[in-house]
Short mmCIF file of C-alpha atoms in Angstrom, two decimals:
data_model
loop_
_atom_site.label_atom_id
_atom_site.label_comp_id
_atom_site.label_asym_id
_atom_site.label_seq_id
_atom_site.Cartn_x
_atom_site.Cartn_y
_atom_site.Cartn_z
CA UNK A 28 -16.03 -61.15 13.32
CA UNK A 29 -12.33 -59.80 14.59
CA UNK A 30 -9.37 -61.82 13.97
CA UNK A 31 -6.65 -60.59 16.12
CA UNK A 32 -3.24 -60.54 14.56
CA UNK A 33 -1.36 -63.84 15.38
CA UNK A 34 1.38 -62.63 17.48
CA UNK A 35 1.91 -65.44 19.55
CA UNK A 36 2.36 -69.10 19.40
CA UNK A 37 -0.20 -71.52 19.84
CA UNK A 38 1.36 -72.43 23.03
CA UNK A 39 3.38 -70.36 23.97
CA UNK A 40 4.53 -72.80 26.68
CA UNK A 41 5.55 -75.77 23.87
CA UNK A 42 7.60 -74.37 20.72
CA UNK A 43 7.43 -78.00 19.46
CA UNK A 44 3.22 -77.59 19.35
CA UNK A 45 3.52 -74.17 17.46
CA UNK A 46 6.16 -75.60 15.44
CA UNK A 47 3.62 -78.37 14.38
CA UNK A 48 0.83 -76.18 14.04
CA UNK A 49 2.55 -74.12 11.70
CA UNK A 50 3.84 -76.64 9.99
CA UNK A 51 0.32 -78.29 9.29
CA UNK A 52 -1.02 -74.92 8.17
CA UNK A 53 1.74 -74.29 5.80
CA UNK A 54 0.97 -77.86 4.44
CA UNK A 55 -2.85 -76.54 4.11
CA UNK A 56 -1.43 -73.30 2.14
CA UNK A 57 0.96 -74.75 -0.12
CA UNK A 58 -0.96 -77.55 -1.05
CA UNK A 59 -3.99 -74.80 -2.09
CA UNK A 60 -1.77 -72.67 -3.77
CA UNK A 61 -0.29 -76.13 -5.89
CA UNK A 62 -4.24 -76.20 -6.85
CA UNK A 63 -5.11 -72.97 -7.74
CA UNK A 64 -1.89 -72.92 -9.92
CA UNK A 65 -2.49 -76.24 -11.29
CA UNK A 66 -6.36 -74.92 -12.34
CA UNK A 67 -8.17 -77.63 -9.80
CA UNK A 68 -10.52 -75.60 -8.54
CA UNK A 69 -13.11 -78.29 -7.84
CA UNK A 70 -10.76 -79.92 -5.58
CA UNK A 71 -9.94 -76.40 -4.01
CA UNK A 72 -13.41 -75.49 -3.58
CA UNK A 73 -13.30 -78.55 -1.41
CA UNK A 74 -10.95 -77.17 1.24
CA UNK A 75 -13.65 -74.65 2.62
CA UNK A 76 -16.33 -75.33 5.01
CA UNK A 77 -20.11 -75.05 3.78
CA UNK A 78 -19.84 -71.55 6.13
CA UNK A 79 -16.57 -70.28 4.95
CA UNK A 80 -16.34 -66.76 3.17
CA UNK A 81 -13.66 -65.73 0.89
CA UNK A 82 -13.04 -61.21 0.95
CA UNK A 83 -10.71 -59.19 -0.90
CA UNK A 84 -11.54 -55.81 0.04
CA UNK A 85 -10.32 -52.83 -2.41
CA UNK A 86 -7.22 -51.25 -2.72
CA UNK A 87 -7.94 -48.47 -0.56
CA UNK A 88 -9.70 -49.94 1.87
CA UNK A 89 -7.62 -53.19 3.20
CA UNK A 90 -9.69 -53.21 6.35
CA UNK A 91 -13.56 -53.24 4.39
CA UNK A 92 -16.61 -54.87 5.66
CA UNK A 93 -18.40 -56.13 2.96
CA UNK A 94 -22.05 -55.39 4.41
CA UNK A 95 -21.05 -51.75 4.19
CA UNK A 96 -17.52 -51.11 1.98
CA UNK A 97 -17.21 -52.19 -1.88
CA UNK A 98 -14.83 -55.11 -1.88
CA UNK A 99 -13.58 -57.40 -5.22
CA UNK A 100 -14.98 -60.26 -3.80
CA UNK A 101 -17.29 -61.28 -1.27
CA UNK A 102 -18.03 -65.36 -1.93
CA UNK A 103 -19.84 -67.40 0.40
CA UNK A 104 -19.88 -71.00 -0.54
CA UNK A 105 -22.51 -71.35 -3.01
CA UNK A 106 -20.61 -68.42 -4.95
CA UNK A 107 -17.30 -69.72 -4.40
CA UNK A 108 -18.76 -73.01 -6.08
CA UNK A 109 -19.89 -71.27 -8.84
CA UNK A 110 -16.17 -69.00 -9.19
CA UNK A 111 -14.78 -72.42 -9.93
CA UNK A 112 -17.28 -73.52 -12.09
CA UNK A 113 -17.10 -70.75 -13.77
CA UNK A 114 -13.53 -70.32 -14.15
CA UNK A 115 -13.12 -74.03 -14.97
CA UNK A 116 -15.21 -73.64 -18.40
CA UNK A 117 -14.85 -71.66 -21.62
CA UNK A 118 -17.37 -69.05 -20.59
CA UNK A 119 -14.96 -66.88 -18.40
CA UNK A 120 -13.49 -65.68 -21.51
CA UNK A 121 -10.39 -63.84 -19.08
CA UNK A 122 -8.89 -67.36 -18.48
CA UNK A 123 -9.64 -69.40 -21.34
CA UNK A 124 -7.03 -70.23 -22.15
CA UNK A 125 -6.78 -69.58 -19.01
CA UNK A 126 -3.44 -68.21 -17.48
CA UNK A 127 -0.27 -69.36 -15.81
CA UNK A 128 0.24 -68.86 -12.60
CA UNK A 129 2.52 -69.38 -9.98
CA UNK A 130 1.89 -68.19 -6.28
CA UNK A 131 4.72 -67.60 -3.96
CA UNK A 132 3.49 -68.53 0.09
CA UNK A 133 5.65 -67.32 3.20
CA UNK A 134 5.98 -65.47 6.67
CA UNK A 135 3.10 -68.00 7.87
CA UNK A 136 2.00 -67.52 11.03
CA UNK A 137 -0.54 -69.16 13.34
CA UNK A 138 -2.65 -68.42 16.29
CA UNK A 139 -4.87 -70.65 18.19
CA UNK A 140 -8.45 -69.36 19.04
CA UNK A 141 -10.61 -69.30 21.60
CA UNK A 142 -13.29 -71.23 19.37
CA UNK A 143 -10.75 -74.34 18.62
CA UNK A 144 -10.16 -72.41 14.91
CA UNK A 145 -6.89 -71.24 13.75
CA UNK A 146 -5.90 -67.69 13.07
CA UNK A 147 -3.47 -67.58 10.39
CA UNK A 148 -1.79 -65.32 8.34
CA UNK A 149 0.83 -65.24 5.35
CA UNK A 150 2.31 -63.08 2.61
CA UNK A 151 1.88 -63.77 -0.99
CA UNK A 152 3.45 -63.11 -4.46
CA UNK A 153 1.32 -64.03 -7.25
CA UNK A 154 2.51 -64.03 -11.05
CA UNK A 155 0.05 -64.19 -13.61
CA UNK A 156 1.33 -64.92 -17.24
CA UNK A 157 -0.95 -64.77 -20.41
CA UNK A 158 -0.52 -63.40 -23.97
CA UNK A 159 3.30 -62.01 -23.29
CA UNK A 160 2.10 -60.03 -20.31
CA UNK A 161 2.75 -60.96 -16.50
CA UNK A 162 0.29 -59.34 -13.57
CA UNK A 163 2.20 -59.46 -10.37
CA UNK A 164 -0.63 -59.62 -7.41
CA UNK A 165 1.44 -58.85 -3.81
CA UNK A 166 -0.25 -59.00 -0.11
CA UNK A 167 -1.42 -60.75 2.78
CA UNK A 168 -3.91 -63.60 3.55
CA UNK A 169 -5.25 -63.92 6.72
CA UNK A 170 -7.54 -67.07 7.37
CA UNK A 171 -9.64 -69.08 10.09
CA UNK A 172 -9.00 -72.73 9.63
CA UNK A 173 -10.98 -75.12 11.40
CA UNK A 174 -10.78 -78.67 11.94
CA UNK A 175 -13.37 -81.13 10.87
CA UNK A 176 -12.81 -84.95 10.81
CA UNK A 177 -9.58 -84.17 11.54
CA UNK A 178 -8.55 -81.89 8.36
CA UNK A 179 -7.70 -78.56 8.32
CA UNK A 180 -10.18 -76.52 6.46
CA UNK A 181 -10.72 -72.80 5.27
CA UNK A 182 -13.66 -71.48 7.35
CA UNK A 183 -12.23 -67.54 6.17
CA UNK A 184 -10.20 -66.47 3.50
CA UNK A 185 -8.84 -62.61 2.94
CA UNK A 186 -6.98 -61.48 0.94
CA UNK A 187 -5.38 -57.95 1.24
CA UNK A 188 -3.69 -56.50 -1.60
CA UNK A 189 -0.48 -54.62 -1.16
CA UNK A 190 -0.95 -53.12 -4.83
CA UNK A 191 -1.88 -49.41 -4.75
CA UNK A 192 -4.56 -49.67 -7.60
CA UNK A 193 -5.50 -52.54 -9.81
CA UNK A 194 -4.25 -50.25 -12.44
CA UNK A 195 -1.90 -52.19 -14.31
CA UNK A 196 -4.65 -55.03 -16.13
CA UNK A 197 -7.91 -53.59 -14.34
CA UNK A 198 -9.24 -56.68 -13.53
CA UNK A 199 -9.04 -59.87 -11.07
CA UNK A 200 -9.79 -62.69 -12.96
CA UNK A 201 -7.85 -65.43 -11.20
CA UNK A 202 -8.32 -66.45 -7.71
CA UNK A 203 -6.10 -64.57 -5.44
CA UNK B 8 -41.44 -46.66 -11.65
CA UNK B 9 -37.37 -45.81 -11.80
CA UNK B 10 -36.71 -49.08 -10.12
CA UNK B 11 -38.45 -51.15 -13.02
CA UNK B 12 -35.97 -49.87 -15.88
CA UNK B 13 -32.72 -50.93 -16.88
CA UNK B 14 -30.57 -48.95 -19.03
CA UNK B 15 -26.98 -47.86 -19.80
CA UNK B 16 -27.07 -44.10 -20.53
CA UNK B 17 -24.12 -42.55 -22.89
CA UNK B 18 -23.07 -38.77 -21.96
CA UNK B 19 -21.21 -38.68 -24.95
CA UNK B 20 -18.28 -39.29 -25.30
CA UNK B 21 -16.66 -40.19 -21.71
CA UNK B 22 -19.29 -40.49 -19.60
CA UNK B 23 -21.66 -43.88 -18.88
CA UNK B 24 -24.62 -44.26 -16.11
CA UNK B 25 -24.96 -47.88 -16.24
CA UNK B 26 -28.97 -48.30 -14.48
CA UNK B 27 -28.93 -52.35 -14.00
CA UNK B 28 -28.44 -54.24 -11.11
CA UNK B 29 -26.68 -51.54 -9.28
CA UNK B 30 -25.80 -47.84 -10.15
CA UNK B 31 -23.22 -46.98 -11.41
CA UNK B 32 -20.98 -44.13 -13.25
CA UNK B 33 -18.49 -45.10 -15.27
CA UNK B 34 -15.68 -42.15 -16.25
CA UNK B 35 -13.74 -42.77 -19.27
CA UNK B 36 -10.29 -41.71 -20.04
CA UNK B 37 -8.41 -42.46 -23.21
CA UNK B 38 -4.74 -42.47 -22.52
CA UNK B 39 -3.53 -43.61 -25.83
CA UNK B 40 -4.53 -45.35 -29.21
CA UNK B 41 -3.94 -48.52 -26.46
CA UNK B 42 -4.93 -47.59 -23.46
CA UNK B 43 -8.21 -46.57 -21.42
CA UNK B 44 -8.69 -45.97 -18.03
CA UNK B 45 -12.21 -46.40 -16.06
CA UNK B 46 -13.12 -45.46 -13.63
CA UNK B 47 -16.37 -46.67 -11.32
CA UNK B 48 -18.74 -45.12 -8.78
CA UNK B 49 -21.53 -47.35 -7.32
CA UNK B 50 -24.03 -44.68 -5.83
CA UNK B 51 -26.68 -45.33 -2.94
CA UNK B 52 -28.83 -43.08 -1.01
CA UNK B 53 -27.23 -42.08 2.23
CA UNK B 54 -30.28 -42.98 3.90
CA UNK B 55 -30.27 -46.50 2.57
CA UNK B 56 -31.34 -49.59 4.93
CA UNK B 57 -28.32 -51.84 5.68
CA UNK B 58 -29.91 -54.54 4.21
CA UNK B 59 -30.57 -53.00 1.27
CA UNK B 60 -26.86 -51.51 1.34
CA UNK B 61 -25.50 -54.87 1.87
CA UNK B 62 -27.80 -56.39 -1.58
CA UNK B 63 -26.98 -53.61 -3.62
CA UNK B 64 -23.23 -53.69 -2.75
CA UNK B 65 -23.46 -57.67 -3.48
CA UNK B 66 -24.88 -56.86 -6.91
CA UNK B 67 -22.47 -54.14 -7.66
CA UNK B 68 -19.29 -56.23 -7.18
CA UNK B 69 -20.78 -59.64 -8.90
CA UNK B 70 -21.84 -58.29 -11.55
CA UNK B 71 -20.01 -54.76 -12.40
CA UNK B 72 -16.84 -55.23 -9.85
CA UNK B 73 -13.42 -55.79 -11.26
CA UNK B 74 -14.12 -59.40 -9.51
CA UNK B 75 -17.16 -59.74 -10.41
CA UNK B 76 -18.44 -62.45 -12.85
CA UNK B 77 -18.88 -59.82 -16.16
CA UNK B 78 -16.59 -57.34 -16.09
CA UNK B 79 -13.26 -59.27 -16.45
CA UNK B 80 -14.28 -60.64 -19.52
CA UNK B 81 -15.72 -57.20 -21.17
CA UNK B 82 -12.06 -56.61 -20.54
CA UNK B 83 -10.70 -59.74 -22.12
CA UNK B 84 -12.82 -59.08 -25.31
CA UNK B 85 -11.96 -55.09 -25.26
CA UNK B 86 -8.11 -56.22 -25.23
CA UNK B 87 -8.89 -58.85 -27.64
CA UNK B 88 -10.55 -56.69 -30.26
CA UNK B 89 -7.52 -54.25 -29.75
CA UNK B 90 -5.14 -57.04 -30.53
CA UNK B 91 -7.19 -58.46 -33.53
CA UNK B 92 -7.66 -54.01 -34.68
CA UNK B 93 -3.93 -53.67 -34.82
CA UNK B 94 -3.60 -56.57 -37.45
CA UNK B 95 -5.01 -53.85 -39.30
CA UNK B 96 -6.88 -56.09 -41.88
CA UNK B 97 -10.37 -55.61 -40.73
CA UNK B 98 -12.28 -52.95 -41.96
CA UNK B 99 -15.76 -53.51 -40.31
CA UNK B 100 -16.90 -54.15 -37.12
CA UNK B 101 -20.21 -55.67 -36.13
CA UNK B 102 -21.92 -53.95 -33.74
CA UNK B 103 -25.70 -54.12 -35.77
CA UNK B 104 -27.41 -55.98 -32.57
CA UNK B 105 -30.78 -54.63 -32.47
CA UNK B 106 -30.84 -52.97 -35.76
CA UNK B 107 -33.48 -55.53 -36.92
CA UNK B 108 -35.96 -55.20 -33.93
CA UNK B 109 -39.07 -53.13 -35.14
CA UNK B 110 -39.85 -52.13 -31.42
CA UNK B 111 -37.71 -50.01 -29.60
CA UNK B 112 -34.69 -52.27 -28.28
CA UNK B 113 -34.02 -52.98 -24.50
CA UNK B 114 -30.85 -52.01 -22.72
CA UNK B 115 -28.97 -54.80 -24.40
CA UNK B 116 -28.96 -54.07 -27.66
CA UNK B 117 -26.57 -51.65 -29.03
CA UNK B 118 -27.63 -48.29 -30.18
CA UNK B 119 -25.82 -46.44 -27.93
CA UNK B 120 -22.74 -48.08 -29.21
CA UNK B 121 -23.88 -46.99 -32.63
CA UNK B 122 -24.70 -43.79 -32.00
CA UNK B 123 -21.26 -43.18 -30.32
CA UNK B 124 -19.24 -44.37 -33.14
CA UNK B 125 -21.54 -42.39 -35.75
CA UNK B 126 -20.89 -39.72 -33.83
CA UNK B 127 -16.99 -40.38 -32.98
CA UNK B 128 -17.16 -40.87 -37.05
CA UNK B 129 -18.43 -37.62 -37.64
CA UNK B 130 -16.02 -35.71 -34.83
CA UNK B 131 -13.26 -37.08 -36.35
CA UNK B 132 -13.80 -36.02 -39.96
CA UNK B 133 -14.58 -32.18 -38.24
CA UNK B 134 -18.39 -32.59 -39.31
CA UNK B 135 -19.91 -31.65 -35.90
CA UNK B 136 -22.92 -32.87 -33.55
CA UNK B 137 -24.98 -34.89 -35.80
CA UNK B 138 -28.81 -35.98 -34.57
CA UNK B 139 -28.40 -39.68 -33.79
CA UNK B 140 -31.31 -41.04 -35.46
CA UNK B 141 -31.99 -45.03 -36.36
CA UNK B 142 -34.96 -46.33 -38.32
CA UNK B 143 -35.59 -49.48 -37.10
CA UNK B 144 -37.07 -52.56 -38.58
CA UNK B 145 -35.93 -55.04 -40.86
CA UNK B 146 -35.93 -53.46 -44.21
CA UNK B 147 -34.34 -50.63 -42.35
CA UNK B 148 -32.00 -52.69 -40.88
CA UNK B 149 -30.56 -53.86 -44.62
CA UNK B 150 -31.22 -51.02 -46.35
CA UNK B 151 -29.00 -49.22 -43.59
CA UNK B 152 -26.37 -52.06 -43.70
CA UNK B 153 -26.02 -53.59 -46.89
CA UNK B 154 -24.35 -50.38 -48.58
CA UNK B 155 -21.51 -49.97 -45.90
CA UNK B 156 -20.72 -53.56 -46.04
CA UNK B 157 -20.71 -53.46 -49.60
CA UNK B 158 -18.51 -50.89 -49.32
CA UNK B 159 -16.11 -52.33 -46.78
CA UNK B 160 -15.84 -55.57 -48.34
CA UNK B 161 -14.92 -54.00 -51.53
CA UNK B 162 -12.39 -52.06 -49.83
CA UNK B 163 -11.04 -55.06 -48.22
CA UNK B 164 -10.91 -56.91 -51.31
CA UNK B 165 -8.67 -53.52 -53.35
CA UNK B 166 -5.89 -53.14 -50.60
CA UNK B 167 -5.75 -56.95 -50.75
CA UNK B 168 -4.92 -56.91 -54.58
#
């Protein structure tokens, strides 16, 4: 599956269309981010589609395929239920308590695709705060969205690290 | 026959094969009295099918993967035990699981983790290699124990007085 870079509008012949597109998109983004950083993972789990993957490759290899590259994470939707679960209990012992976070969501854009789907992409800080240490997580997401019963859902979710290493804690724990 | 064993393998000191769901080497560098770094190689034969390729990478990163649904928490309970160690009040750490098995104990238990720190014991006190044997069994199992915690409790209870 290729996702071209969004480099143009939607329509390029109606700024007022992109404009709206982007606009609902951003709504999609910030209200997942208020989720994840509010620990409802249930009701984020519920934004993807029953085929929707969620990738972040490694590091040092921004661009991996998860059939043939190591990657962090490689969730389909069955795994991506059971992340949440997971995280949500007292058995991932990383986050419980589990951290603070707060995730910073900009430079959105959007592309439509031939399919109906969106292409979008943003940059991201995230801060993660627990027992007087802060994790600072810094990259790019690049999604498909697609539209059933008229919502915006996450049908592809990457995220691409900026960090060099994981170095600093060694671990991803939270949902980035 | 290789295929139907698990087992984490200690090259003592730095060195761990972990033989599970995936393989694995694990490199170990202390950096300070705080601070360790790891690092991981998944290995696969270059002439592996891509479908195996694809299952073992899938097990690699679940399981053993910095994402994966173990390894941030062997993290959260090294960094724990580190935090509770520098309190500086315990004196023993329980590490006996498997002791008490009289059959030889699968990859879970924790000889290896014994044997290291006998070992580690012994290096730091300049005694040498020692032969890392363990009689197992119950009766072996308190006979081996019940002397050292003794011991420990009783020096817990004189630096407390």
């Amino acid at each position: 599956m290729t996702r071209a870079q969004p480099d143009t509008s939607p329509d390029a012949a109606s700024p007022q269309a992109a404009h709206s597109a982007r606009a609902e998109v951003e709504d999609l983004l910030y209200l997942e981010a208020a989720l994840l950083d509010e620990w409802r993972l249930a009701e984020w789990v519920a934004l993807f589609t029953e085929d929707a993957r969620y990738v972040v490759p490694t590091t040092d290899k921004r661009d991996g395929d998860p059939r043939v590259d190591l990657v962090y994470v490689d969730d389909d939707i069955v795994r991506l239920r059971a992340r949440a679960t997971r995280l949500a209990s007292r058995h991932a012992y990383r986050e419980s308590p589990h951290s603070q976070t707060r995730r910073l969501i900009t430079n959105v854009r959007v592309a439509a695709r031939p399919d109906g789907d969106l292409d979008a992409t943003a940059a991201f800080a995230i801060y993660r705060f627990r027992r007087g240490s802060m994790d600072t997580f810094v990259g790019r997401y690049v999604y498909q969205l697609a539209r059933i019963d008229g919502h915006l859902r996450i049908r592809y979710r990457r995220t691409e690290l900026d960090l060099d290493s994981l170095e600093q804690r060694g671990a991803i724990s939270i949902v980035l | 026959m290789m295929a139907e064993v698990t087992r984490n393998l200690l090259i003592y000191p730095t060195l761990v094969i972990n033989d599970g769901v995936s393989l694995t080497v694990r490199k170990i560098d202390p950096l300070g009295p705080d601070q360790v770094e790891i690092t991981a190689w998944a290995l696969a034969p270059r002439e592996e099918s891509a479908n195996l390729l694809a299952r073992r990478i899938d097990s690699f990163l679940t399981f053993y993967g910095p994402g994966g649904f173990a390894t941030p928490d062997d993290i959260e309970a090294l960094e724990a035990c580190q935090v509770g160690c520098s309190a500086g009040e315990p004196a023993y750490s329980d590490i006996s699981r498997g002791m008490q098995r009289d059959q030889p104990p699968p990859h879970v238990d924790e000889a290896q983790m014994r044997a290291f720190w006998r070992q580690w014991d012994a290096d730091v006190r300049g005694l040498g290699p020692r032969k890392q044997t363990e009689a197992r069994g119950p009766a072996n199992w308190r006979r081996y124990m019940e002397p050292e915690y003794a011991r420990a409790i009783a020096a817990q209870a004189g630096s407390t007085r």
